[in-house]
Short mmCIF file of C-alpha atoms in Angstrom, two decimals:
data_model
loop_
_atom_site.label_atom_id
_atom_site.label_comp_id
_atom_site.label_asym_id
_atom_site.label_seq_id
_atom_site.Cartn_x
_atom_site.Cartn_y
_atom_site.Cartn_z
CA MET R 9 -24.08 25.47 21.67
CA ALA R 10 -21.16 24.64 23.90
CA LEU R 11 -17.53 24.72 22.95
CA SER R 12 -16.19 21.28 22.08
CA ILE R 13 -13.58 21.33 24.84
CA LEU R 14 -12.89 24.01 27.42
CA LYS R 15 -9.16 24.49 27.78
CA GLU R 16 -7.35 27.09 29.85
CA GLN R 17 -5.15 29.51 27.98
CA PRO R 18 -1.46 28.99 28.83
CA LYS R 19 0.04 31.63 31.08
CA SER R 20 2.83 32.26 28.55
CA TYR R 21 0.46 34.22 26.30
CA ARG R 22 -0.30 36.69 29.07
CA GLU R 23 3.42 37.25 29.55
CA LYS R 24 4.02 38.36 25.97
CA SER R 25 4.14 42.04 25.02
CA PRO R 26 1.48 43.55 22.75
CA GLU R 27 4.10 43.86 20.00
CA GLU R 28 4.94 40.13 20.23
CA LEU R 29 1.27 39.19 20.13
CA LYS R 30 0.55 41.43 17.15
CA ALA R 31 3.49 39.99 15.24
CA ARG R 32 2.32 36.46 16.02
CA ILE R 33 -1.20 37.23 14.80
CA ALA R 34 0.08 38.89 11.63
CA ASP R 35 2.31 35.89 10.87
CA ALA R 36 -0.59 33.48 11.31
CA LYS R 37 -2.81 35.54 9.01
CA GLN R 38 -0.11 35.49 6.35
CA ARG R 39 0.37 31.71 6.64
CA TRP R 40 -3.32 30.94 6.36
CA GLY R 41 -4.05 33.50 3.67
CA GLU R 42 -7.56 33.30 2.20
CA ARG R 43 -8.27 30.05 4.05
CA LEU R 44 -8.72 32.09 7.24
CA VAL R 45 -11.22 34.88 7.88
CA ILE R 46 -11.12 36.92 11.08
CA LEU R 47 -14.34 38.76 11.91
CA ALA R 48 -14.36 41.75 14.27
CA HIS R 49 -17.56 43.21 15.66
CA HIS R 50 -17.87 46.99 15.95
CA TYR R 51 -17.71 46.74 19.77
CA GLN R 52 -14.31 45.04 19.89
CA ARG R 53 -11.23 46.60 21.48
CA MET R 54 -9.30 49.01 19.28
CA ASP R 55 -6.24 46.75 19.17
CA ILE R 56 -8.34 43.81 17.89
CA VAL R 57 -10.16 45.71 15.11
CA PRO R 58 -7.13 46.06 12.74
CA PHE R 59 -6.81 42.27 12.52
CA GLY R 60 -10.36 41.80 11.32
CA ASP R 61 -10.71 40.96 7.64
CA PHE R 62 -14.20 42.38 8.05
CA LEU R 63 -15.59 44.84 10.60
CA GLY R 64 -19.32 45.24 11.19
CA ASP R 65 -22.56 44.03 12.80
CA SER R 66 -22.88 40.40 13.80
CA PHE R 67 -25.08 38.99 11.04
CA ALA R 68 -23.47 41.00 8.24
CA LEU R 69 -20.11 39.63 9.33
CA SER R 70 -21.37 36.05 9.17
CA GLN R 71 -22.74 36.67 5.69
CA LYS R 72 -19.44 38.11 4.47
CA ALA R 73 -17.50 35.17 5.85
CA ALA R 74 -19.89 32.71 4.18
CA MET R 75 -19.27 34.38 0.81
CA GLN R 76 -15.51 33.82 0.87
CA PRO R 77 -14.87 30.99 -1.61
CA LYS R 78 -11.61 29.72 -0.12
CA VAL R 79 -12.40 30.02 3.59
CA GLU R 80 -11.73 26.99 5.79
CA ARG R 81 -11.51 28.61 9.24
CA ILE R 82 -13.41 31.56 10.74
CA VAL R 83 -12.34 33.27 13.95
CA PHE R 84 -15.13 35.47 15.28
CA CYS R 85 -14.01 38.25 17.60
CA GLY R 86 -17.41 38.80 19.16
CA VAL R 87 -19.68 36.81 21.45
CA HIS R 88 -21.10 33.30 21.48
CA PHE R 89 -24.36 33.76 19.56
CA MET R 90 -22.43 35.48 16.75
CA ALA R 91 -20.10 32.52 16.28
CA GLU R 92 -23.16 30.24 16.27
CA SER R 93 -24.72 32.28 13.46
CA ALA R 94 -21.52 32.08 11.45
CA ASP R 95 -21.49 28.30 11.90
CA ILE R 96 -25.14 28.05 10.80
CA LEU R 97 -24.55 30.11 7.64
CA THR R 98 -21.38 28.40 6.48
CA PRO R 99 -20.89 24.88 5.04
CA PRO R 100 -20.29 22.12 7.62
CA GLU R 101 -16.66 21.73 6.54
CA VAL R 102 -15.90 25.37 7.50
CA LYS R 103 -14.93 25.57 11.17
CA VAL R 104 -15.84 28.56 13.35
CA TYR R 105 -13.98 29.56 16.52
CA LEU R 106 -14.57 31.95 19.40
CA PRO R 107 -11.25 33.30 20.76
CA ASN R 108 -12.58 33.84 24.28
CA PRO R 109 -14.91 31.03 25.41
CA TYR R 110 -16.42 33.22 28.14
CA ALA R 111 -17.69 35.93 25.76
CA GLY R 112 -21.44 35.51 26.05
CA CYS R 113 -24.47 37.81 25.88
CA PRO R 114 -26.57 38.45 29.01
CA MET R 115 -29.54 39.53 26.90
CA ALA R 116 -29.49 36.30 24.93
CA ASP R 117 -29.35 34.40 28.22
CA MET R 118 -32.51 36.17 29.43
CA ALA R 119 -34.64 33.94 27.20
CA PRO R 120 -33.87 30.32 28.16
CA LYS R 121 -35.44 27.79 25.80
CA LEU R 122 -37.44 26.10 28.59
CA GLN R 123 -39.12 29.38 29.57
CA VAL R 124 -39.83 30.29 25.94
CA ASP R 125 -41.38 26.85 25.38
CA ARG R 126 -43.61 27.31 28.43
CA ALA R 127 -44.71 30.77 27.30
CA TRP R 128 -45.52 29.38 23.85
CA GLU R 129 -47.71 26.69 25.40
CA GLU R 130 -49.55 29.24 27.55
CA LEU R 131 -50.17 31.50 24.57
CA GLY R 132 -51.62 28.56 22.65
CA GLN R 133 -54.01 27.85 25.51
CA VAL R 134 -55.32 31.43 25.66
CA THR R 135 -55.64 32.49 22.03
CA SER R 136 -56.76 30.76 18.87
CA GLU R 137 -55.12 33.43 16.72
CA THR R 138 -51.92 32.65 14.83
CA VAL R 139 -48.88 33.81 16.79
CA ILE R 140 -45.65 34.35 14.84
CA PRO R 141 -42.43 34.11 16.88
CA ILE R 142 -39.62 36.52 16.07
CA SER R 143 -36.23 36.10 17.67
CA TYR R 144 -33.76 38.95 17.59
CA MET R 145 -30.40 37.97 16.13
CA ASN R 146 -28.95 38.40 19.64
CA SER R 147 -30.24 35.02 20.77
CA ALA R 148 -29.08 31.44 21.12
CA ALA R 149 -29.22 29.07 18.15
CA VAL R 150 -31.91 27.00 19.91
CA LEU R 151 -34.24 30.03 19.87
CA LYS R 152 -33.55 30.68 16.21
CA ALA R 153 -34.47 27.03 15.65
CA PHE R 154 -37.63 27.52 17.73
CA CYS R 155 -38.71 30.25 15.29
CA GLY R 156 -37.91 28.14 12.27
CA ARG R 157 -39.91 25.22 13.67
CA ASN R 158 -42.93 27.38 14.59
CA GLY R 159 -43.41 29.47 11.46
CA GLY R 160 -41.35 32.45 12.60
CA LEU R 161 -38.19 34.23 11.62
CA ILE R 162 -35.18 36.15 12.86
CA CYS R 163 -34.65 39.90 12.75
CA THR R 164 -31.77 42.30 13.17
CA SER R 165 -31.92 45.84 14.50
CA SER R 166 -31.88 46.96 10.84
CA ASN R 167 -34.84 44.92 9.59
CA ALA R 168 -37.06 44.53 12.67
CA ARG R 169 -39.83 46.54 11.01
CA GLN R 170 -39.79 44.34 7.91
CA ALA R 171 -39.84 41.26 10.13
CA LEU R 172 -42.92 42.47 12.03
CA SER R 173 -44.66 43.36 8.78
CA TRP R 174 -43.94 39.86 7.45
CA ALA R 175 -45.26 38.36 10.68
CA PHE R 176 -48.53 40.31 10.47
CA ASP R 177 -48.94 39.09 6.89
CA HIS R 178 -48.81 35.54 8.23
CA GLY R 179 -50.58 35.84 11.57
CA GLN R 180 -52.42 38.08 14.00
CA LYS R 181 -49.91 38.31 16.86
CA VAL R 182 -46.16 38.56 17.25
CA PHE R 183 -44.18 36.95 20.06
CA PHE R 184 -40.93 38.96 20.15
CA PHE R 185 -37.83 37.99 22.14
CA PRO R 186 -35.42 38.46 23.83
CA ASP R 187 -35.12 42.29 23.66
CA GLN R 188 -38.28 44.11 24.70
CA HIS R 189 -37.00 47.55 23.69
CA LEU R 190 -36.24 46.78 20.04
CA GLY R 191 -39.67 45.18 19.78
CA ARG R 192 -41.46 48.05 21.52
CA ASN R 193 -39.69 50.82 19.58
CA THR R 194 -40.36 49.07 16.29
CA ALA R 195 -44.02 48.33 17.03
CA LYS R 196 -44.61 51.90 18.16
CA ARG R 197 -43.38 53.27 14.85
CA MET R 198 -45.64 50.87 13.02
CA GLY R 199 -48.62 52.49 14.74
CA ILE R 200 -49.36 49.66 17.14
CA ALA R 201 -51.09 51.13 20.18
CA GLU R 202 -49.56 50.95 23.64
CA ASP R 203 -52.34 48.70 24.99
CA GLU R 204 -51.69 46.30 22.11
CA ARG R 205 -48.08 45.86 23.23
CA ILE R 206 -47.72 43.76 26.37
CA LEU R 207 -44.72 42.64 28.36
CA TRP R 208 -44.27 38.92 29.06
CA GLN R 209 -42.51 38.32 32.38
CA PRO R 210 -41.21 34.74 32.43
CA GLY R 211 -42.08 32.80 35.56
CA LEU R 212 -45.46 34.48 36.06
CA PRO R 213 -48.78 33.01 34.89
CA LEU R 214 -49.45 34.40 31.38
CA GLY R 215 -46.31 36.46 31.86
CA GLY R 216 -48.06 38.61 34.43
CA ASN R 217 -50.92 39.51 32.08
CA SER R 218 -54.66 38.90 32.12
CA GLU R 219 -56.30 36.68 29.51
CA GLU R 220 -58.06 39.75 28.16
CA ALA R 221 -54.74 41.60 27.71
CA VAL R 222 -53.16 38.65 25.92
CA LYS R 223 -56.15 38.31 23.59
CA LYS R 224 -56.08 42.02 22.78
CA ALA R 225 -52.31 42.21 22.28
CA LYS R 226 -50.76 42.36 18.84
CA VAL R 227 -47.17 42.28 20.08
CA ILE R 228 -46.04 40.23 23.06
CA LEU R 229 -42.63 41.41 24.26
CA TRP R 230 -40.28 39.22 26.27
CA LYS R 231 -38.84 40.88 29.36
CA GLY R 232 -35.26 41.01 28.16
CA PHE R 233 -32.85 43.89 27.61
CA CYS R 234 -29.29 44.87 26.77
CA HIS R 235 -27.57 46.01 29.96
CA VAL R 236 -25.31 48.32 27.93
CA HIS R 237 -28.16 50.23 26.31
CA MET R 238 -30.05 50.47 29.59
CA ASN R 239 -27.36 52.90 30.76
CA PHE R 240 -28.84 55.71 28.67
CA ASP R 241 -31.64 57.86 30.01
CA LEU R 242 -33.72 60.89 29.15
CA GLU R 243 -31.97 63.02 31.75
CA SER R 244 -28.62 62.60 29.96
CA ILE R 245 -30.15 63.77 26.69
CA GLN R 246 -31.76 66.78 28.35
CA ALA R 247 -28.50 67.75 30.07
CA LEU R 248 -26.51 67.52 26.82
CA ARG R 249 -29.06 69.59 24.92
CA LYS R 250 -28.95 72.23 27.65
CA GLU R 251 -25.15 72.44 27.32
CA ASN R 252 -25.22 72.38 23.52
CA PRO R 253 -28.59 72.92 21.78
CA ASP R 254 -27.01 72.02 18.42
CA ILE R 255 -25.73 68.61 19.46
CA HIS R 256 -26.84 65.61 17.41
CA ILE R 257 -27.96 62.58 19.41
CA VAL R 258 -28.10 59.13 17.83
CA VAL R 259 -28.94 55.97 19.74
CA HIS R 260 -29.43 52.25 19.27
CA PRO R 261 -33.02 50.87 19.20
CA GLU R 262 -32.19 48.62 22.16
CA CYS R 263 -32.46 51.78 24.26
CA ARG R 264 -35.59 52.53 26.25
CA GLU R 265 -38.59 54.05 24.50
CA GLU R 266 -38.19 57.53 25.99
CA VAL R 267 -34.53 57.64 24.97
CA VAL R 268 -35.27 56.67 21.37
CA ASP R 269 -38.14 59.18 21.26
CA ALA R 270 -35.89 62.02 22.42
CA ALA R 271 -32.97 61.26 20.08
CA ASP R 272 -32.44 62.87 16.67
CA ALA R 273 -31.94 59.50 15.07
CA PHE R 274 -31.78 55.84 16.01
CA GLY R 275 -30.70 52.67 14.30
CA SER R 276 -28.40 49.68 14.20
CA THR R 277 -24.68 49.82 14.86
CA LYS R 278 -24.08 50.17 11.12
CA PHE R 279 -26.65 52.96 10.99
CA ILE R 280 -24.80 54.80 13.76
CA VAL R 281 -21.44 54.42 11.99
CA ASP R 282 -22.95 55.67 8.73
CA TYR R 283 -24.76 58.52 10.52
CA VAL R 284 -21.48 59.81 11.96
CA SER R 285 -19.67 59.49 8.62
CA LYS R 286 -22.22 61.78 6.94
CA GLN R 287 -21.92 64.69 9.40
CA LYS R 288 -19.97 67.86 8.66
CA PRO R 289 -16.69 68.77 10.37
CA GLY R 290 -17.30 70.61 13.61
CA THR R 291 -20.50 68.69 14.36
CA ALA R 292 -21.02 67.58 17.96
CA ILE R 293 -22.54 64.11 18.29
CA ALA R 294 -23.53 62.17 21.40
CA ILE R 295 -23.91 58.44 20.78
CA GLY R 296 -26.01 56.06 22.83
CA THR R 297 -24.30 52.74 22.28
CA GLU R 298 -21.30 50.69 23.42
CA LEU R 299 -18.32 52.77 24.54
CA ASN R 300 -15.64 50.99 22.46
CA LEU R 301 -17.42 51.98 19.26
CA VAL R 302 -17.93 55.57 20.44
CA GLN R 303 -14.23 55.91 21.27
CA ARG R 304 -13.19 54.43 17.94
CA LEU R 305 -15.46 56.81 16.04
CA ALA R 306 -14.02 59.74 18.01
CA HIS R 307 -10.56 58.56 16.99
CA GLU R 308 -11.55 58.18 13.32
CA TYR R 309 -13.30 61.56 13.08
CA PRO R 310 -11.14 64.03 15.06
CA GLU R 311 -12.72 66.91 13.12
CA MET R 312 -15.96 66.28 15.03
CA THR R 313 -16.77 66.23 18.73
CA ILE R 314 -18.00 62.71 19.43
CA LEU R 315 -19.13 61.91 22.96
CA PRO R 316 -20.73 59.00 24.77
CA LEU R 317 -24.31 59.79 25.71
CA GLN R 318 -23.64 58.54 29.23
CA LYS R 319 -21.01 60.86 30.65
CA ASP R 320 -19.61 58.44 33.21
CA GLY R 321 -18.58 56.10 30.40
CA CYS R 322 -20.04 52.97 31.98
CA ALA R 323 -21.74 51.71 28.81
CA THR R 324 -19.18 49.03 28.06
CA CYS R 325 -20.04 45.51 26.96
CA VAL R 326 -17.81 43.47 29.25
CA ASN R 327 -18.33 40.39 27.10
CA MET R 328 -17.15 42.10 23.92
CA TYR R 329 -14.27 43.48 25.96
CA ARG R 330 -13.18 39.99 26.98
CA THR R 331 -11.45 39.25 23.67
CA LYS R 332 -7.83 40.35 23.95
CA LEU R 333 -4.76 40.04 21.77
CA THR R 334 -3.74 37.07 23.91
CA ASP R 335 -6.98 35.27 23.02
CA LEU R 336 -6.68 35.90 19.30
CA ALA R 337 -3.02 34.85 19.22
CA TRP R 338 -3.80 31.66 21.16
CA ASN R 339 -6.73 30.83 18.89
CA LEU R 340 -4.56 31.17 15.79
CA ASP R 341 -1.81 29.03 17.32
CA LEU R 342 -4.39 26.33 18.06
CA LEU R 343 -5.42 26.37 14.40
CA ASP R 344 -1.86 25.56 13.39
CA LYS R 345 -1.94 22.61 15.78
CA GLU R 346 -5.33 21.44 14.46
CA ASP R 347 -6.62 21.87 18.00
CA ASP R 348 -10.37 22.54 18.09
CA SER R 349 -10.58 23.60 21.73
CA LEU R 350 -12.29 26.89 20.77
CA LEU R 351 -14.55 25.42 18.10
CA ILE R 352 -18.24 26.42 18.01
CA GLN R 353 -20.58 23.84 16.46
CA VAL R 354 -24.36 23.98 16.16
CA PRO R 355 -25.70 20.40 15.92
CA GLU R 356 -28.65 19.09 13.97
CA PRO R 357 -31.60 19.55 13.97
CA VAL R 358 -30.98 22.96 15.56
CA ARG R 359 -28.80 24.03 12.66
CA SER R 360 -31.36 23.19 9.95
CA GLU R 361 -34.30 24.66 11.87
CA ALA R 362 -32.39 27.87 12.57
CA CYS R 363 -31.54 28.07 8.87
CA ILE R 364 -35.25 28.07 8.04
CA ALA R 365 -35.80 31.13 10.25
CA LEU R 366 -32.72 32.87 8.86
CA ASP R 367 -33.78 32.14 5.27
CA ARG R 368 -37.16 33.75 5.95
CA MET R 369 -35.34 36.81 7.24
CA LEU R 370 -33.15 36.95 4.14
CA GLU R 371 -36.25 36.88 1.97
CA ILE R 372 -37.60 40.07 3.55
CA GLY R 373 -34.30 41.90 3.13
CA GLY R 374 -33.33 44.97 5.06
#
């Protein structure tokens, strides 16, 4: 959903020192008190993280904000789909803002609604079996609504397996989007054979598959991916193990199949944070996820050796990196002026239909 108004940030904010901006943000937080909740995703810059009332994964943050009894305004230091989810989960009178209006998600954009609708029609023409759509949390609100409207649900990287199990209890096939790798890695560990997992390439007839392949498939994976997690490869793991056979390697399930297979552990961002926290001092850990988080963990656990899996350090989410102190300070100043330039609103019926899919996810837990 689009921002209500797109307004350019005044140049004066970019001329202020970090100390001035931090003081301004702190003052605003004190004025608003419990009426304001600032959410900071794990991938945010290190100077943004201290201002978050909550730090975590996208959906967990939205849930925490929704549970605050006195909240009136939510500022989500993350990307667009995250602010949408917070708006969907909170009462209509609670307003949600995105400090940087250009913070999007390329993976979410890889599954445009029009193409998903066309794929859904094609699937219906080829198979008479019940197909359950599952949209990863990293998707636009209109796709969450699509799942709610068509008997499907949402999943996170923590509960993807539970979501697929639920889907197979209610149908014979799963249509999983937008991230192919989370879907493939999850299905593989559920024992679904390789020839029962097919890739749907939007724009090609039947997604580039034969009718026979579609009919045989149990899991239909959309050709989408996270550009950050595509930076990690098997060669990097092999090189690190050669240098240090005792190194622990943990990666995100958005990584490619061979990377996940070769790692010691894999899981959501929260899983990775928890995994590191449980290791003994002196442990060497290479992490296959966004660089800001890896650097923050290295800072928090100096008694360990914590490295990015990709040595050149290019695994940075530029969209998460967009949110700066200037953006947060500006957003908070706009709140004081009752200016909704950075407001994120999900309209009806998208909001209600997305809620159906999210409620189904909450029922399965995980």
